PDB file of C-alpha atoms in Angstrom:
ATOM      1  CA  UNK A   9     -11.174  -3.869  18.066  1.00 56.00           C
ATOM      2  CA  UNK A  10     -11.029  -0.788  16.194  1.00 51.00           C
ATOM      3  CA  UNK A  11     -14.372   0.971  14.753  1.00 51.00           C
ATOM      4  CA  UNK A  12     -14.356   3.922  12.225  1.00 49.00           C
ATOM      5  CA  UNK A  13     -16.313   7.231  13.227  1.00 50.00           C
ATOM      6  CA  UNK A  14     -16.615   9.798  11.363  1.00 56.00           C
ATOM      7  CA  UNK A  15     -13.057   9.297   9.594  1.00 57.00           C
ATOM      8  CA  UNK A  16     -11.377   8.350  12.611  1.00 68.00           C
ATOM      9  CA  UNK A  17     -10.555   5.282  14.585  1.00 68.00           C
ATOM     10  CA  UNK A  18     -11.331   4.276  18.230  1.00 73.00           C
ATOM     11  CA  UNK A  19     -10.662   1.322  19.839  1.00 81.00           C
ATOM     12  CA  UNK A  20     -13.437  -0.404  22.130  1.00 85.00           C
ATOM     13  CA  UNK A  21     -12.823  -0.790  25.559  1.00 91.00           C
ATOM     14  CA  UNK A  22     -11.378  -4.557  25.949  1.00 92.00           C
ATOM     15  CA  UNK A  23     -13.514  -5.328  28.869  1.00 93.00           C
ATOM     16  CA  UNK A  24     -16.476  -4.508  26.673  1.00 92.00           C
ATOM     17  CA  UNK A  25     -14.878  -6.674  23.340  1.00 90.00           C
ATOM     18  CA  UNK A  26     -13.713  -9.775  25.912  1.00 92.00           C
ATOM     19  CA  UNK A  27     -17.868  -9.895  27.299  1.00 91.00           C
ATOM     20  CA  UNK A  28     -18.680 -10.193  23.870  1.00 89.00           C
ATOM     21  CA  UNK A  29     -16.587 -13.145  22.882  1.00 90.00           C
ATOM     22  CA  UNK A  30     -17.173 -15.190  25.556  1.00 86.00           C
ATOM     23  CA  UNK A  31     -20.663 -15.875  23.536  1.00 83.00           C
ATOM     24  CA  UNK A  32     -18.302 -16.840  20.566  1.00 78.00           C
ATOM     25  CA  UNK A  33     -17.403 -20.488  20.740  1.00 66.00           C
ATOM     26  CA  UNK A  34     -15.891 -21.180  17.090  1.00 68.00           C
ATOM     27  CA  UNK A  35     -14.610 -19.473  13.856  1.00 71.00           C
ATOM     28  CA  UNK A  36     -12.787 -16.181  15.765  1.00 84.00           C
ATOM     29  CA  UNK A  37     -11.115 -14.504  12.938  1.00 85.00           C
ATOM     30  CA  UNK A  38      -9.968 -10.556  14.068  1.00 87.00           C
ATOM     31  CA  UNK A  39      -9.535  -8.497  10.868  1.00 80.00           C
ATOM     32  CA  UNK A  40      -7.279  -6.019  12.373  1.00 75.00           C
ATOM     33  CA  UNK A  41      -3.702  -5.211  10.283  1.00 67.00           C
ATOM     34  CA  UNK A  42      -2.879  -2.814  12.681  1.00 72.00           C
ATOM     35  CA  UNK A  43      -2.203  -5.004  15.420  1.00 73.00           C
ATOM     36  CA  UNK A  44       1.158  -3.670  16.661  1.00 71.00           C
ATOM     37  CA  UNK A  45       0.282   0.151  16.082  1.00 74.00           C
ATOM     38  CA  UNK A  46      -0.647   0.644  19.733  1.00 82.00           C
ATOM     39  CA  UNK A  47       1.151  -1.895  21.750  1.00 85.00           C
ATOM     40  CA  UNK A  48      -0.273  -1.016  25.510  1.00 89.00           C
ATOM     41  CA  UNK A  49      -3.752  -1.978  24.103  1.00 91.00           C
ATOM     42  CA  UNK A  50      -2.763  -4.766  22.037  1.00 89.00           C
ATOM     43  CA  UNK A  51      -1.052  -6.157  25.049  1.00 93.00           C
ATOM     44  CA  UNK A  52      -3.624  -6.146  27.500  1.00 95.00           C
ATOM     45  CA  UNK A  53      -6.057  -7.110  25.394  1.00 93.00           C
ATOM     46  CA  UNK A  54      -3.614 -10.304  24.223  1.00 94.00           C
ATOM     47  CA  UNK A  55      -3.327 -10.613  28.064  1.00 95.00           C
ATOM     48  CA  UNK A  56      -7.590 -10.817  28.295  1.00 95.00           C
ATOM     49  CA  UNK A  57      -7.645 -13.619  25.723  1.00 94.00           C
ATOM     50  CA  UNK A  58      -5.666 -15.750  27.283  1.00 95.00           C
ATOM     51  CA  UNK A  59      -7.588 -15.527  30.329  1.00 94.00           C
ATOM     52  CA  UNK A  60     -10.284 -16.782  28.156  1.00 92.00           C
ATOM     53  CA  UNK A  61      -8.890 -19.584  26.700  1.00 90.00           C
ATOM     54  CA  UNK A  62     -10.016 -18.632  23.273  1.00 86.00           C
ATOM     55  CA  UNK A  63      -8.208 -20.067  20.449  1.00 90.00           C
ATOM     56  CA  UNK A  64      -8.238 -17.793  17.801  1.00 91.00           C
ATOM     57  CA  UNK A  65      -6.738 -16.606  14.269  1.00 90.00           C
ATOM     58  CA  UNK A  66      -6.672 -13.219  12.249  1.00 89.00           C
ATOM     59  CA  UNK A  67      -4.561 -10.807  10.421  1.00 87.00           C
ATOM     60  CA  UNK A  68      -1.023  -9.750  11.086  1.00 82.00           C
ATOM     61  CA  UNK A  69       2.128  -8.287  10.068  1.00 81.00           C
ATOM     62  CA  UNK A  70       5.142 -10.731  10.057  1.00 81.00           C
ATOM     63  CA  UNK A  71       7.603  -8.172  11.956  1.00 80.00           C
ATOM     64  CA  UNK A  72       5.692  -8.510  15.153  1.00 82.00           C
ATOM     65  CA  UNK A  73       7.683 -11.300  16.340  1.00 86.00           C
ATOM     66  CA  UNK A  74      11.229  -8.332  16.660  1.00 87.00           C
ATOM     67  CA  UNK A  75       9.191  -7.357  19.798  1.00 88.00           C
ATOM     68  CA  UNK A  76      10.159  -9.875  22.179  1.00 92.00           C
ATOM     69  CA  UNK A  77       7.648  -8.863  24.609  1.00 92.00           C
ATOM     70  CA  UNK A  78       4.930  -8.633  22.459  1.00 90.00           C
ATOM     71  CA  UNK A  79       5.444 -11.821  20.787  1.00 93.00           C
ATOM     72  CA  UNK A  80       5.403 -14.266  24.055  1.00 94.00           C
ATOM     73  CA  UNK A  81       1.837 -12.238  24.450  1.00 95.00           C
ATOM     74  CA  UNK A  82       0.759 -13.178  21.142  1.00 93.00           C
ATOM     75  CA  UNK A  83       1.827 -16.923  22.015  1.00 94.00           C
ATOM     76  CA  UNK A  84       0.083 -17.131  25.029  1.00 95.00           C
ATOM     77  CA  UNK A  85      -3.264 -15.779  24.083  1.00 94.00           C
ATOM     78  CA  UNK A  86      -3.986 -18.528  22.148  1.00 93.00           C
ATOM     79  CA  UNK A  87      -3.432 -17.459  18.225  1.00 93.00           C
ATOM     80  CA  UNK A  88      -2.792 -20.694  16.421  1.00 92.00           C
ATOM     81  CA  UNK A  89      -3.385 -18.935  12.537  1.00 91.00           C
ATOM     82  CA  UNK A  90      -2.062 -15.943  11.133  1.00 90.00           C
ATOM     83  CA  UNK A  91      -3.174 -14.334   7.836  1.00 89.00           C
ATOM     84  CA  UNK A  92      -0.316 -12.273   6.360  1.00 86.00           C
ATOM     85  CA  UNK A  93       0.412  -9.848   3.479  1.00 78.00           C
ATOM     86  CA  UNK A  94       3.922 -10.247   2.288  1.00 75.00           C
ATOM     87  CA  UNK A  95       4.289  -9.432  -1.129  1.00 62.00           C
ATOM     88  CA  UNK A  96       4.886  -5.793  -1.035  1.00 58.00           C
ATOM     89  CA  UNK A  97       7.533  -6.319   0.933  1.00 56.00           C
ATOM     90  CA  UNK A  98       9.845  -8.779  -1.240  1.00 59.00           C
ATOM     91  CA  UNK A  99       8.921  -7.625  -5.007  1.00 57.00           C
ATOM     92  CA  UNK A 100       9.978  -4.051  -3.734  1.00 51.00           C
ATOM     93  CA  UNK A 101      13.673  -4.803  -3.698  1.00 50.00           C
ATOM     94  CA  UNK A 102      13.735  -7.648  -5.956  1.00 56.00           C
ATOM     95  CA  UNK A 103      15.986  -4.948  -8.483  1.00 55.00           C
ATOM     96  CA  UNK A 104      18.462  -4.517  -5.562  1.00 60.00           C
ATOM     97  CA  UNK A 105      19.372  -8.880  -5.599  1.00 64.00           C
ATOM     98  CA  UNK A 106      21.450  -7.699  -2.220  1.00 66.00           C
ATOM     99  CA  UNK A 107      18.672  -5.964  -0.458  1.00 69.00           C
ATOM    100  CA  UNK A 108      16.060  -8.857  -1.520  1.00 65.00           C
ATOM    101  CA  UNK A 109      18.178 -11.473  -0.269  1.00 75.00           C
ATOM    102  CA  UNK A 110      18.663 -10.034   2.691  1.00 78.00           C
ATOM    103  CA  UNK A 111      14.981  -9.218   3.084  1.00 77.00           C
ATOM    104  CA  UNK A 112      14.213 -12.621   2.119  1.00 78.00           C
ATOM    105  CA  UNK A 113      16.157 -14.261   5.198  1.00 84.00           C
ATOM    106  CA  UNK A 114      14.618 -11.807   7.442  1.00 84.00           C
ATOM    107  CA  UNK A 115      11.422 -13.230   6.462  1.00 83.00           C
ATOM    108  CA  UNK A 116      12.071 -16.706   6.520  1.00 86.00           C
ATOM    109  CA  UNK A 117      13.629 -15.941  10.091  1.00 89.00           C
ATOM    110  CA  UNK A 118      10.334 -14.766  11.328  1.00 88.00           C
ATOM    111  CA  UNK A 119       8.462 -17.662   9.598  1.00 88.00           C
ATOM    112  CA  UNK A 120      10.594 -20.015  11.410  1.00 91.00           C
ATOM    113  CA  UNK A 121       9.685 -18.052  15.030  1.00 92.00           C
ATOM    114  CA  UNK A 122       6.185 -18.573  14.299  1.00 92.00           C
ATOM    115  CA  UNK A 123       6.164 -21.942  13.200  1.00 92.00           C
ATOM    116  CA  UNK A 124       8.292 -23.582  16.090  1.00 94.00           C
ATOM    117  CA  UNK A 125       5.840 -22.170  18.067  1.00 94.00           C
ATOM    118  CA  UNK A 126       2.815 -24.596  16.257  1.00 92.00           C
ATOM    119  CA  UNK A 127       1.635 -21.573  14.576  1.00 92.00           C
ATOM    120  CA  UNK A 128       0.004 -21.622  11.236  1.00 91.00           C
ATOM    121  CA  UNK A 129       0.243 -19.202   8.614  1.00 91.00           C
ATOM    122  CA  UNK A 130      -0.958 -18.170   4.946  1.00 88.00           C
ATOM    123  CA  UNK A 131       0.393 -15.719   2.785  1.00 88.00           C
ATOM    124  CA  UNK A 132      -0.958 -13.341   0.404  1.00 89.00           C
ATOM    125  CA  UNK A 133       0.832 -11.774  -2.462  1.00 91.00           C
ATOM    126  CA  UNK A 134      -0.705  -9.353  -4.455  1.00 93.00           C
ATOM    127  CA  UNK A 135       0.649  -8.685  -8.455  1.00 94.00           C
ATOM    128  CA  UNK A 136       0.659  -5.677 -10.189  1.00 95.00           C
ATOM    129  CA  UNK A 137       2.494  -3.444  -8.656  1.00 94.00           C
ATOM    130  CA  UNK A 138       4.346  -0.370 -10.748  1.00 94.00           C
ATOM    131  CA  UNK A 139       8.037  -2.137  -9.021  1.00 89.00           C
ATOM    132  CA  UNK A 140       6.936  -4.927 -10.414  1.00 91.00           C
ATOM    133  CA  UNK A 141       8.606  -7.140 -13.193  1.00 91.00           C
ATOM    134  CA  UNK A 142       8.330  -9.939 -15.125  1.00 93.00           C
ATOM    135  CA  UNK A 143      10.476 -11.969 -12.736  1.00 90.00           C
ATOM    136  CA  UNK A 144       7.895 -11.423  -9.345  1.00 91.00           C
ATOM    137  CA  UNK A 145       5.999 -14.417 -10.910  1.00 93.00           C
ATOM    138  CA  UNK A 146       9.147 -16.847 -10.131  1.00 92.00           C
ATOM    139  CA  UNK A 147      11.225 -15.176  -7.571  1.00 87.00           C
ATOM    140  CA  UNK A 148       7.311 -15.353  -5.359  1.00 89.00           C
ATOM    141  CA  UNK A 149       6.892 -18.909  -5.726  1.00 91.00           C
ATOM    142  CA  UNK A 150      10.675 -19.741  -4.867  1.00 89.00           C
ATOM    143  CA  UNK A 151       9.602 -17.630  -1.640  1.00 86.00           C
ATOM    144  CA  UNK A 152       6.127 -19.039  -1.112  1.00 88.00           C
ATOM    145  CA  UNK A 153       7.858 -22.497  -0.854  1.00 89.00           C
ATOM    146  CA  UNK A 154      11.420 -21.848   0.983  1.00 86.00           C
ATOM    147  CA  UNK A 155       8.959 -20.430   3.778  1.00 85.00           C
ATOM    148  CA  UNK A 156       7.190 -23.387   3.746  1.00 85.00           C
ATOM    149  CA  UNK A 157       3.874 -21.249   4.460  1.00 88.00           C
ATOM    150  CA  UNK A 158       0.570 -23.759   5.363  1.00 86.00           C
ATOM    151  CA  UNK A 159      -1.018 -21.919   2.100  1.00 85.00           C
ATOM    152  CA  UNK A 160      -1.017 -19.036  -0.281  1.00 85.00           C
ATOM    153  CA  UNK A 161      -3.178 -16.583  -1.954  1.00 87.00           C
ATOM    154  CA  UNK A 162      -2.286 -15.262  -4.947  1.00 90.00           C
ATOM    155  CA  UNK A 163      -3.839 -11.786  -6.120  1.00 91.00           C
ATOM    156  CA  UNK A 164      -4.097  -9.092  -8.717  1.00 95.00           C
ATOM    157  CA  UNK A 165      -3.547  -5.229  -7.875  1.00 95.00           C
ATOM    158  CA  UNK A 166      -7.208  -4.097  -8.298  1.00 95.00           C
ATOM    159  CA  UNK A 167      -7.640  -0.336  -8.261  1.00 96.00           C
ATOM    160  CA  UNK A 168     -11.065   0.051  -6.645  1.00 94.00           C
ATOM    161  CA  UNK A 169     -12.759   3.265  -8.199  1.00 92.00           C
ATOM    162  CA  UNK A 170     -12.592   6.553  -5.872  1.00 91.00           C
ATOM    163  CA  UNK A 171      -9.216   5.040  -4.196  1.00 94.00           C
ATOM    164  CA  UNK A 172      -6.063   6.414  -4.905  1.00 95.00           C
ATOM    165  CA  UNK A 173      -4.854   3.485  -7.291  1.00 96.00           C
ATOM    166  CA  UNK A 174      -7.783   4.212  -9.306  1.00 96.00           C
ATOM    167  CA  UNK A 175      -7.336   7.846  -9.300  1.00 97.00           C
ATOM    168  CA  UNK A 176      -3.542   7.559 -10.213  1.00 98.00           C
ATOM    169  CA  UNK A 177      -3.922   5.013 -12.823  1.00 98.00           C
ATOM    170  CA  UNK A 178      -7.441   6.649 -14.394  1.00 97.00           C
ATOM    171  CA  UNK A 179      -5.147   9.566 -14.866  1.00 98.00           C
ATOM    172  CA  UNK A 180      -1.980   7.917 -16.189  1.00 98.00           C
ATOM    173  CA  UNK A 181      -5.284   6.253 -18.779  1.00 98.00           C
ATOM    174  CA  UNK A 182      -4.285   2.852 -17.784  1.00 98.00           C
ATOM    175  CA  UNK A 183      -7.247   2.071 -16.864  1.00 98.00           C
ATOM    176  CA  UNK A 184      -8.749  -1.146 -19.127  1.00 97.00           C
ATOM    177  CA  UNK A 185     -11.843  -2.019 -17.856  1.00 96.00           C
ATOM    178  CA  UNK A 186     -14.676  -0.399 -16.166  1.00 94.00           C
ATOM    179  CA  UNK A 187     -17.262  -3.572 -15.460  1.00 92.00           C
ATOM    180  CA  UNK A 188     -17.345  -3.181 -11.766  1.00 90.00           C
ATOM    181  CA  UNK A 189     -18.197  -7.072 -12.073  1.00 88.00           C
ATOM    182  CA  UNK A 190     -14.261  -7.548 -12.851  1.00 90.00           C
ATOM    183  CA  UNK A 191     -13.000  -5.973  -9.642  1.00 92.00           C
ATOM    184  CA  UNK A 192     -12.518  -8.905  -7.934  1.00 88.00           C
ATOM    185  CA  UNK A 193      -8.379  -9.142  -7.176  1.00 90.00           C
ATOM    186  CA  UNK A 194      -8.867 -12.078  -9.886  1.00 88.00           C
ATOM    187  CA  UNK A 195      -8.941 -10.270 -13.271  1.00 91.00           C
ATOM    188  CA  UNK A 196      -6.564  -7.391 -14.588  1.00 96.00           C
ATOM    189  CA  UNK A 197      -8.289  -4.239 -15.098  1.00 96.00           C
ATOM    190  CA  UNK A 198      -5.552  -1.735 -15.729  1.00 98.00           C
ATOM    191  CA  UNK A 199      -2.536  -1.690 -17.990  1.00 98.00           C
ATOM    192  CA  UNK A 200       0.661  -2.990 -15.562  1.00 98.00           C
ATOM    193  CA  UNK A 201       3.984  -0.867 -16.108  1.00 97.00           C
ATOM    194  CA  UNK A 202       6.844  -3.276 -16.426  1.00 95.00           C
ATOM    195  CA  UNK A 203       4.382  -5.827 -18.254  1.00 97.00           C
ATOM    196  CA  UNK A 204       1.166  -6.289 -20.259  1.00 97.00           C
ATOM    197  CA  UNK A 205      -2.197  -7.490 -19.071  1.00 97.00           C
ATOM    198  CA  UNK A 206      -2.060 -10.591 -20.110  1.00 96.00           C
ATOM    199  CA  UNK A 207       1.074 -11.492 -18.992  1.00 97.00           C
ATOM    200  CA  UNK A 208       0.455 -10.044 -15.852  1.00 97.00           C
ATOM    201  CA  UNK A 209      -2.910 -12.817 -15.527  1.00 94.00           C
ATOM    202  CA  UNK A 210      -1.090 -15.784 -16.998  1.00 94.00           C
ATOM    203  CA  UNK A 211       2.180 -15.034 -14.420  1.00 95.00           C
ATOM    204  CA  UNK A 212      -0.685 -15.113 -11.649  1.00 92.00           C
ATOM    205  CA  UNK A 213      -2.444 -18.259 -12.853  1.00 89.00           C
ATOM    206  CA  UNK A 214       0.691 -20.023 -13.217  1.00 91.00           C
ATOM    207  CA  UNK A 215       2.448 -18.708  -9.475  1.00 92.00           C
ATOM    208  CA  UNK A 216      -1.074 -20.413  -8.249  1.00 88.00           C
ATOM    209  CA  UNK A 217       0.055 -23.907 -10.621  1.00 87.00           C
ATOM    210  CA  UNK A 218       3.457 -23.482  -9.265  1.00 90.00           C
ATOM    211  CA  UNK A 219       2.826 -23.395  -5.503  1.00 89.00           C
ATOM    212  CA  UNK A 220       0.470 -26.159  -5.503  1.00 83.00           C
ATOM    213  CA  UNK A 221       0.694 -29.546  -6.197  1.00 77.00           C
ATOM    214  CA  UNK A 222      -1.099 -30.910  -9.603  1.00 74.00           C
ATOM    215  CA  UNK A 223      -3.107 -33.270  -7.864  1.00 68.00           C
ATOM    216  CA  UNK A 224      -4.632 -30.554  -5.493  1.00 67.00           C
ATOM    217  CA  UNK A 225      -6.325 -28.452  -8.677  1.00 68.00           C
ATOM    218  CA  UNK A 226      -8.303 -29.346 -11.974  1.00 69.00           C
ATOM    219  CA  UNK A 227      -8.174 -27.476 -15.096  1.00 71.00           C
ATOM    220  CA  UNK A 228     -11.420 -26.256 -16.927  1.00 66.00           C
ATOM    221  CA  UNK A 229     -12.004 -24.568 -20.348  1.00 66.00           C
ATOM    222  CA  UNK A 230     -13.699 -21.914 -17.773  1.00 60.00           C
ATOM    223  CA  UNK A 231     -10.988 -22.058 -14.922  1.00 64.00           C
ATOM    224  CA  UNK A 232      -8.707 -23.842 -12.586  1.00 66.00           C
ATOM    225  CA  UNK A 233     -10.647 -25.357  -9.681  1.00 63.00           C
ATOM    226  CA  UNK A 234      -8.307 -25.726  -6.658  1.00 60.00           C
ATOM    227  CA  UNK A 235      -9.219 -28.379  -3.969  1.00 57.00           C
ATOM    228  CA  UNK A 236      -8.548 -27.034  -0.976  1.00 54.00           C
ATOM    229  CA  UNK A 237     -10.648 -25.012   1.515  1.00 42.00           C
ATOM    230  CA  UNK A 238      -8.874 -21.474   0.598  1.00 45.00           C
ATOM    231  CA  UNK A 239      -6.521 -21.766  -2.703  1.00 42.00           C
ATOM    232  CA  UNK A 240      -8.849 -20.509  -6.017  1.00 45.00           C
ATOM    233  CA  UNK A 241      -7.834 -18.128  -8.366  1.00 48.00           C
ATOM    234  CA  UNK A 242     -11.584 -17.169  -8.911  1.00 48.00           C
ATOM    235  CA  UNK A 243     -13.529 -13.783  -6.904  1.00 47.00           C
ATOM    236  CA  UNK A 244     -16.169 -15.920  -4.495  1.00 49.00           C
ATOM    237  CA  UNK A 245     -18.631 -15.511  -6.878  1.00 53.00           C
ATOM    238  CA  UNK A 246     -17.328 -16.585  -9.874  1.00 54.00           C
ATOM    239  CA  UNK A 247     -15.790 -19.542  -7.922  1.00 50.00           C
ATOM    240  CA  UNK A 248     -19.397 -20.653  -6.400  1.00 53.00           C
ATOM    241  CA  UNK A 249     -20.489 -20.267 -10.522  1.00 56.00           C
ATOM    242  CA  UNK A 250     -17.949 -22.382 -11.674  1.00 50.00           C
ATOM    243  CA  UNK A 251     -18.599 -25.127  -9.183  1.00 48.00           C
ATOM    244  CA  UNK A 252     -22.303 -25.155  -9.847  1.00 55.00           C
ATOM    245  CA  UNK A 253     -21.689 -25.993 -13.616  1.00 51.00           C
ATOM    246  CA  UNK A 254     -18.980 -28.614 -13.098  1.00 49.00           C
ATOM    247  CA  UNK A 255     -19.503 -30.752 -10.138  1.00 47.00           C
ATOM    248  CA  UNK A 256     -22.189 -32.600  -8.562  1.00 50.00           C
ATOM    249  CA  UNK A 257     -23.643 -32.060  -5.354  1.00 47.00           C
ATOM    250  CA  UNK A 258     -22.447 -34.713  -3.706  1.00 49.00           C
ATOM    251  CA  UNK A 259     -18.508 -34.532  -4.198  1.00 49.00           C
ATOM    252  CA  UNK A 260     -17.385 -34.634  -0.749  1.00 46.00           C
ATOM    253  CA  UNK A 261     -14.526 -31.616  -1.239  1.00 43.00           C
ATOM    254  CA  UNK A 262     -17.485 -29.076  -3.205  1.00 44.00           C
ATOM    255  CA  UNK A 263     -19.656 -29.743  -0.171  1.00 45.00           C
ATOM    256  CA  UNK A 264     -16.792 -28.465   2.336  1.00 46.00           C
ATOM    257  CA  UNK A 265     -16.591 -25.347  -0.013  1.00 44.00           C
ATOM    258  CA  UNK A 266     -20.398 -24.340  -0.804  1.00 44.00           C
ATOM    259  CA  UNK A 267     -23.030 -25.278   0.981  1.00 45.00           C
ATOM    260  CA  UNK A 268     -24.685 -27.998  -0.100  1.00 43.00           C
ATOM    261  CA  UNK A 269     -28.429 -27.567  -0.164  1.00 47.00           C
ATOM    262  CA  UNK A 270     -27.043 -24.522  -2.310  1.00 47.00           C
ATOM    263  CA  UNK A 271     -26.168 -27.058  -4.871  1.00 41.00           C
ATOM    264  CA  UNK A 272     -28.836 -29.375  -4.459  1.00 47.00           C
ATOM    265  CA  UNK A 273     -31.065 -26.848  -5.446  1.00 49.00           C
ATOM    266  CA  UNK A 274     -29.130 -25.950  -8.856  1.00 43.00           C
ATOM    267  CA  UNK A 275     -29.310 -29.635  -9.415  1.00 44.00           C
ATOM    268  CA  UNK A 276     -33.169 -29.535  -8.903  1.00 49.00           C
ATOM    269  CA  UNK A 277     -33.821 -27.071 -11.095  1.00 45.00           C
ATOM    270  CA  UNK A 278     -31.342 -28.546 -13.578  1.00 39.00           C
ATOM    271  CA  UNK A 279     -33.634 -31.421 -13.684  1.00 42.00           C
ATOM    272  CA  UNK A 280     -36.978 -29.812 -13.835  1.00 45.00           C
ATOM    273  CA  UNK A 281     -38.199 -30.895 -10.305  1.00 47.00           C
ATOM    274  CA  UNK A 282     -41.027 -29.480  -8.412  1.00 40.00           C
TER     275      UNK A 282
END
């Protein structure tokens, strides 16, 4: 909705963005955090969809639901998924045990709102943080599941080079690792503050082995494999590698997650065929 321009924003005329989706029948996924920063536009463009009939999903902050108004909009134009970055929110006051729990209830109020109104939603929680401490790992998980979200991503703080993380941290020399190749939210490349690398990656691998049940994930001397459509504590890549060297094309659950002829033709060339 939004397109960047010469460092700034501007936001598309809706008339112009609702033409354009009517060609979209499937798969509508708006990556816009910013939903509630200008309301008036968010509104009628909330007001367009539902015109539509499109069902839709995307990103969004879970304090939208305090506006009342704004909230029976998002209902009616036809969300039924929400994609949603808690984390920073909780681990910042997890020192102040008053504060968190209070925070904590907030958010489980507005996971409630969302769900009585047959509305999806996965979290994302991201590790690493300087507020961070050894507890995050534990007190997250106890979160993840009192909210009862429909899934979870867990990630690593990954200071992407020429951002300010990366600038701050290069300075403070806690920066570990340089292999571009590792910057993937999946692998620690900088020194945490309240905890050390590695166990900063094994409280991450185990949150992931925590939320989930056993029987939805395999272990691997080169990973865990998770079974489900959107829970793998692997970058894409490294995910598609570990698949290719462990499974066979035809296990029904690999197919739904690479595509297949992708496989079958690893398996061909494993075999020497023409």
């Amino acid at each position: 909705m939004r397109i960047l321009e010469r460092g700034r924003f501007r936001q598309r005329p809706i008339p112009a963005i609702l033409d354009e989706l009517k060609s979209l029948k499937k798969h509508l996924f708006f990556v816009d955090d910013n939903m509630i920063l200008n309301k008036r536009y968010t509104l009628e463009f909330f007001d367009g969809l539902a015109r539509l009939g499109i069902k839709w999903t995307g990103l969004g902050p879970l304090n939208l639901v305090e506006d009342e108004r704004y909230f029976n909009a998002l209902i009616k134009s036809g969300v039924w998924l929400l994609y949603v970055d808690v984390g920073p929110w909780l681990s910042a006051n997890m020192s102040d045990k008053g504060k968190h729990m209070t925070q904590m209830q907030k958010y489980l109020g507005y996971m409630k709102r969302l769900k009585d109104n047959n509305i999806k939603i996965i979290g994302s929680f991201v590790f690493g943080f300087d507020y961070d401490e050894k507890s995050v790992f534990e007190n997250t998980v106890n979160f993840a599941k009192a909210a009862e979200f429909d899934e979870i991503e867990f990630l690593i703080l990954t200071p992407y080079p020429n951002s300010r993380l990366h600038q701050k941290l290069d300075a403070e020399n806690r920066i570990i690792n340089r292999d571009l190749s590792k910057y993937t939210t999946t692998n620690v490349v900088f020194k945490p503050k309240n905890m050390t690398p590695e166990e900063l990656y094994t409280g991450y691998i185990n949150a992931w082995k925590e939320f989930y049940p056993k029987e939805t994930y395999e272990e691997t001397k080169d990973g865990i494999i998770f079974k489900t459509m959107t829970a793998f504590p692997l970058s894409g890549k490294e995910f598609e590698g570990l698949l290719n060297t462990r499974y066979k094309p035809e296990d029904k659950w690999v197919s739904a997650l690479v595509k297949k002829e992708k496989l079958e033709k690893v398996a061909q060339s494993r075999r020497g065929d023409s």
